[in-house]
Amino acid sequence: MIDIKSLYFPELESFIVENGFPKFRAKQIWSWLNKSVKSFDEMKNLPKNLVEFLCGSCYISVANIEKKLVSRYDKTVKYLFRLNDGEFVETVVMNYHHGYSICLSTQVGCKMGCTFCATGKSGFSRSLSASEILSQIESAQNDLNVRISNIVLMGMGEPLDNFDNVIRFLNLVSCEDGLNIGMRHITLSTCGIVPKIYELAKHNFALTLSVSLHAPDNETRSKTMPVNNRYPIEQLIKACRDYFDTTGRRISFEYAMIEGVNDTDECAKKLSNLLKGLNCHVNLIPVNSVKGSDFKKSRIDRQKAFINILNKNSITATVRRTLGSDINASCGQLKRNHTEEGGK
Ligand code: SAH
Ligand code: SF4
């Protein structure tokens, strides 16, 4: 069965023509798919034989709402979506003053095994198709009746471990007759799969690359991020410098502050040296506690001291505001609870 919503328009057109239907039908199908229909029967202007053909050869990806949590504090919404094959992914919608932002999952689970991450702790099931990533946006928009203007690929999964589907998603979502969310409104977050950073740079997208650094040296980083054993910090930072040189886009570094692990003055100095001369911004995030690990977030005075050292060394940094703290808005936790409860 063909995943019809993952096709680019010219691919859909060839598919329709090759199977003996007139070219203009492709446009009609495309426009129904963009209206988020869930079945071919809803495509009212298609002849019966085409609907039958589509039903027999293609499927439409959906993300059905299995669970929805709304934060009492800031209206952040978190969804647990059920996909066609019964797998679950999490998606979070945040309402900032400049519009709605969505945090999308790119895989069911993750192979990377970062010790502070709920997704990393629950193993890996499969990668998402481009259409499954798109469907999360459509379902959330339809449910909330709003237009989402910003995307962060920071939900479950490692986007660069699902490279081809993520590239396809990026092209589809930014396309003018699709959801039309421009690359400048998209952030892709990675734990640092070095060869894929070079490959992404070649696409020269205007998106923001966000690198989950979380430590200033190999010893500290390898303790919490196994990926660092494969692609150590020096290689990662070199790839980031290349990324900036190729695309001209400032890099964002994520740094989850864990008390006593990576938040000392010494760490801040090392981080300043590491990032010297690189056009970047550091986002400090007080680590979220996750079931089964005893990491604590750094105290406010530590956060302030850390940021001061970075700023003194001409590195811009901010502490990220955490939204949805009452609904476990960091991804991976809702699915984990759902699965542990046996899907109740
Ligand atoms: N796999 C990608 C994108 C998904 S994770 C990546 O790792 O970048 C999105 C972000 O959430 C990453 O920066 C990740 O390090 C961070 N993160 C995961 N668990 C966290 C936690 N418990 N507290 C704070 N940030 C966390
Ligand atoms: Fe995977 Fe990112 Fe979680 Fe690491 S932090 S386990 S890369 S989702």
mmCIF file with all atom_site columns, C-alpha atoms and ligand atoms in Angstrom, residues 110 116-118 153-159 189-191 210 212 214 254 256 285-290 330, ligand 1:
data_model
loop_
_atom_site.group_PDB
_atom_site.id
_atom_site.type_symbol
_atom_site.label_atom_id
_atom_site.label_alt_id
_atom_site.label_comp_id
_atom_site.label_asym_id
_atom_site.label_entity_id
_atom_site.label_seq_id
_atom_site.pdbx_PDB_ins_code
_atom_site.Cartn_x
_atom_site.Cartn_y
_atom_site.Cartn_z
_atom_site.occupancy
_atom_site.B_iso_or_equiv
_atom_site.pdbx_formal_charge
_atom_site.auth_seq_id
_atom_site.auth_comp_id
_atom_site.auth_asym_id
_atom_site.auth_atom_id
_atom_site.pdbx_PDB_model_num
ATOM   1  C CA  . CYS A 1 110 ? 14.536 6.495  20.140 1.00 0.00 ? 110 CYS A CA  1
ATOM   2  C CA  . PHE A 1 116 ? 18.004 11.880 31.261 1.00 0.00 ? 116 PHE A CA  1
ATOM   3  C CA  . CYS A 1 117 ? 15.351 11.351 28.578 1.00 0.00 ? 117 CYS A CA  1
ATOM   4  C CA  . ALA A 1 118 ? 12.023 9.564  29.025 1.00 0.00 ? 118 ALA A CA  1
ATOM   5  C CA  . LEU A 1 153 ? 11.377 18.712 15.920 1.00 0.00 ? 153 LEU A CA  1
ATOM   6  C CA  . MET A 1 154 ? 11.993 18.059 19.596 1.00 0.00 ? 154 MET A CA  1
ATOM   7  C CA  . GLY A 1 155 ? 9.434  15.405 20.437 1.00 0.00 ? 155 GLY A CA  1
ATOM   8  C CA  . MET A 1 156 ? 10.096 11.694 20.546 1.00 0.00 ? 156 MET A CA  1
ATOM   9  C CA  . GLY A 1 157 ? 12.939 10.409 18.413 1.00 0.00 ? 157 GLY A CA  1
ATOM   10 C CA  . GLU A 1 158 ? 16.130 11.563 16.749 1.00 0.00 ? 158 GLU A CA  1
ATOM   11 C CA  . PRO A 1 159 ? 15.289 13.412 13.494 1.00 0.00 ? 159 PRO A CA  1
ATOM   12 C CA  . SER A 1 189 ? 17.022 19.296 17.167 1.00 0.00 ? 189 SER A CA  1
ATOM   13 C CA  . THR A 1 190 ? 19.687 16.585 17.117 1.00 0.00 ? 190 THR A CA  1
ATOM   14 C CA  . CYS A 1 191 ? 21.784 14.744 19.669 1.00 0.00 ? 191 CYS A CA  1
ATOM   15 C CA  . SER A 1 210 ? 19.601 22.939 17.448 1.00 0.00 ? 210 SER A CA  1
ATOM   16 C CA  . SER A 1 212 ? 21.699 18.911 22.197 1.00 0.00 ? 212 SER A CA  1
ATOM   17 C CA  . HIS A 1 214 ? 24.408 19.089 27.504 1.00 0.00 ? 214 HIS A CA  1
ATOM   18 C CA  . GLU A 1 254 ? 20.634 22.937 24.135 1.00 0.00 ? 254 GLU A CA  1
ATOM   19 C CA  . ALA A 1 256 ? 20.008 20.717 30.186 1.00 0.00 ? 256 ALA A CA  1
ATOM   20 C CA  . ILE A 1 285 ? 17.102 24.202 30.333 1.00 0.00 ? 285 ILE A CA  1
ATOM   21 C CA  . PRO A 1 286 ? 16.709 23.154 33.950 1.00 0.00 ? 286 PRO A CA  1
ATOM   22 C CA  . VAL A 1 287 ? 16.539 19.361 33.490 1.00 0.00 ? 287 VAL A CA  1
ATOM   23 C CA  . ASN A 1 288 ? 13.066 17.835 33.869 1.00 0.00 ? 288 ASN A CA  1
ATOM   24 C CA  . SER A 1 289 ? 12.856 14.993 36.291 1.00 0.00 ? 289 SER A CA  1
ATOM   25 C CA  . VAL A 1 290 ? 12.027 11.671 34.688 1.00 0.00 ? 290 VAL A CA  1
ATOM   26 C CA  . SER A 1 330 ? 8.650  17.091 27.911 1.00 0.00 ? 330 SER A CA  1
HETATM 27 N N1  . SAH B 2 .   ? 16.541 13.581 19.655 1.00 0.00 ? 1   SAH B N1  1
HETATM 28 C C1  . SAH B 2 .   ? 16.639 14.970 19.497 1.00 0.00 ? 1   SAH B C1  1
HETATM 29 C C2  . SAH B 2 .   ? 15.310 15.703 19.568 1.00 0.00 ? 1   SAH B C2  1
HETATM 30 C C3  . SAH B 2 .   ? 14.354 15.224 20.607 1.00 0.00 ? 1   SAH B C3  1
HETATM 31 S S1  . SAH B 2 .   ? 14.794 15.502 22.276 1.00 0.00 ? 1   SAH B S1  1
HETATM 32 C C4  . SAH B 2 .   ? 17.634 15.551 20.474 1.00 0.00 ? 1   SAH B C4  1
HETATM 33 O O1  . SAH B 2 .   ? 18.046 14.842 21.378 1.00 0.00 ? 1   SAH B O1  1
HETATM 34 O O2  . SAH B 2 .   ? 18.008 16.697 20.300 1.00 0.00 ? 1   SAH B O2  1
HETATM 35 C C5  . SAH B 2 .   ? 14.493 17.267 22.432 1.00 0.00 ? 1   SAH B C5  1
HETATM 36 C C6  . SAH B 2 .   ? 15.302 17.940 23.491 1.00 0.00 ? 1   SAH B C6  1
HETATM 37 O O3  . SAH B 2 .   ? 14.853 17.580 24.816 1.00 0.00 ? 1   SAH B O3  1
HETATM 38 C C7  . SAH B 2 .   ? 16.778 17.612 23.443 1.00 0.00 ? 1   SAH B C7  1
HETATM 39 O O4  . SAH B 2 .   ? 17.547 18.775 23.572 1.00 0.00 ? 1   SAH B O4  1
HETATM 40 C C8  . SAH B 2 .   ? 16.934 16.708 24.633 1.00 0.00 ? 1   SAH B C8  1
HETATM 41 O O5  . SAH B 2 .   ? 18.256 16.630 25.055 1.00 0.00 ? 1   SAH B O5  1
HETATM 42 C C9  . SAH B 2 .   ? 15.982 17.363 25.606 1.00 0.00 ? 1   SAH B C9  1
HETATM 43 N N2  . SAH B 2 .   ? 15.620 16.549 26.763 1.00 0.00 ? 1   SAH B N2  1
HETATM 44 C C10 . SAH B 2 .   ? 15.346 15.224 26.823 1.00 0.00 ? 1   SAH B C10 1
HETATM 45 N N3  . SAH B 2 .   ? 15.042 14.851 28.078 1.00 0.00 ? 1   SAH B N3  1
HETATM 46 C C11 . SAH B 2 .   ? 15.114 15.962 28.840 1.00 0.00 ? 1   SAH B C11 1
HETATM 47 C C12 . SAH B 2 .   ? 14.911 16.231 30.227 1.00 0.00 ? 1   SAH B C12 1
HETATM 48 N N4  . SAH B 2 .   ? 14.576 15.255 31.082 1.00 0.00 ? 1   SAH B N4  1
HETATM 49 N N5  . SAH B 2 .   ? 15.060 17.494 30.656 1.00 0.00 ? 1   SAH B N5  1
HETATM 50 C C13 . SAH B 2 .   ? 15.396 18.496 29.793 1.00 0.00 ? 1   SAH B C13 1
HETATM 51 N N6  . SAH B 2 .   ? 15.596 18.311 28.481 1.00 0.00 ? 1   SAH B N6  1
HETATM 52 C C14 . SAH B 2 .   ? 15.468 17.061 28.004 1.00 0.00 ? 1   SAH B C14 1
#
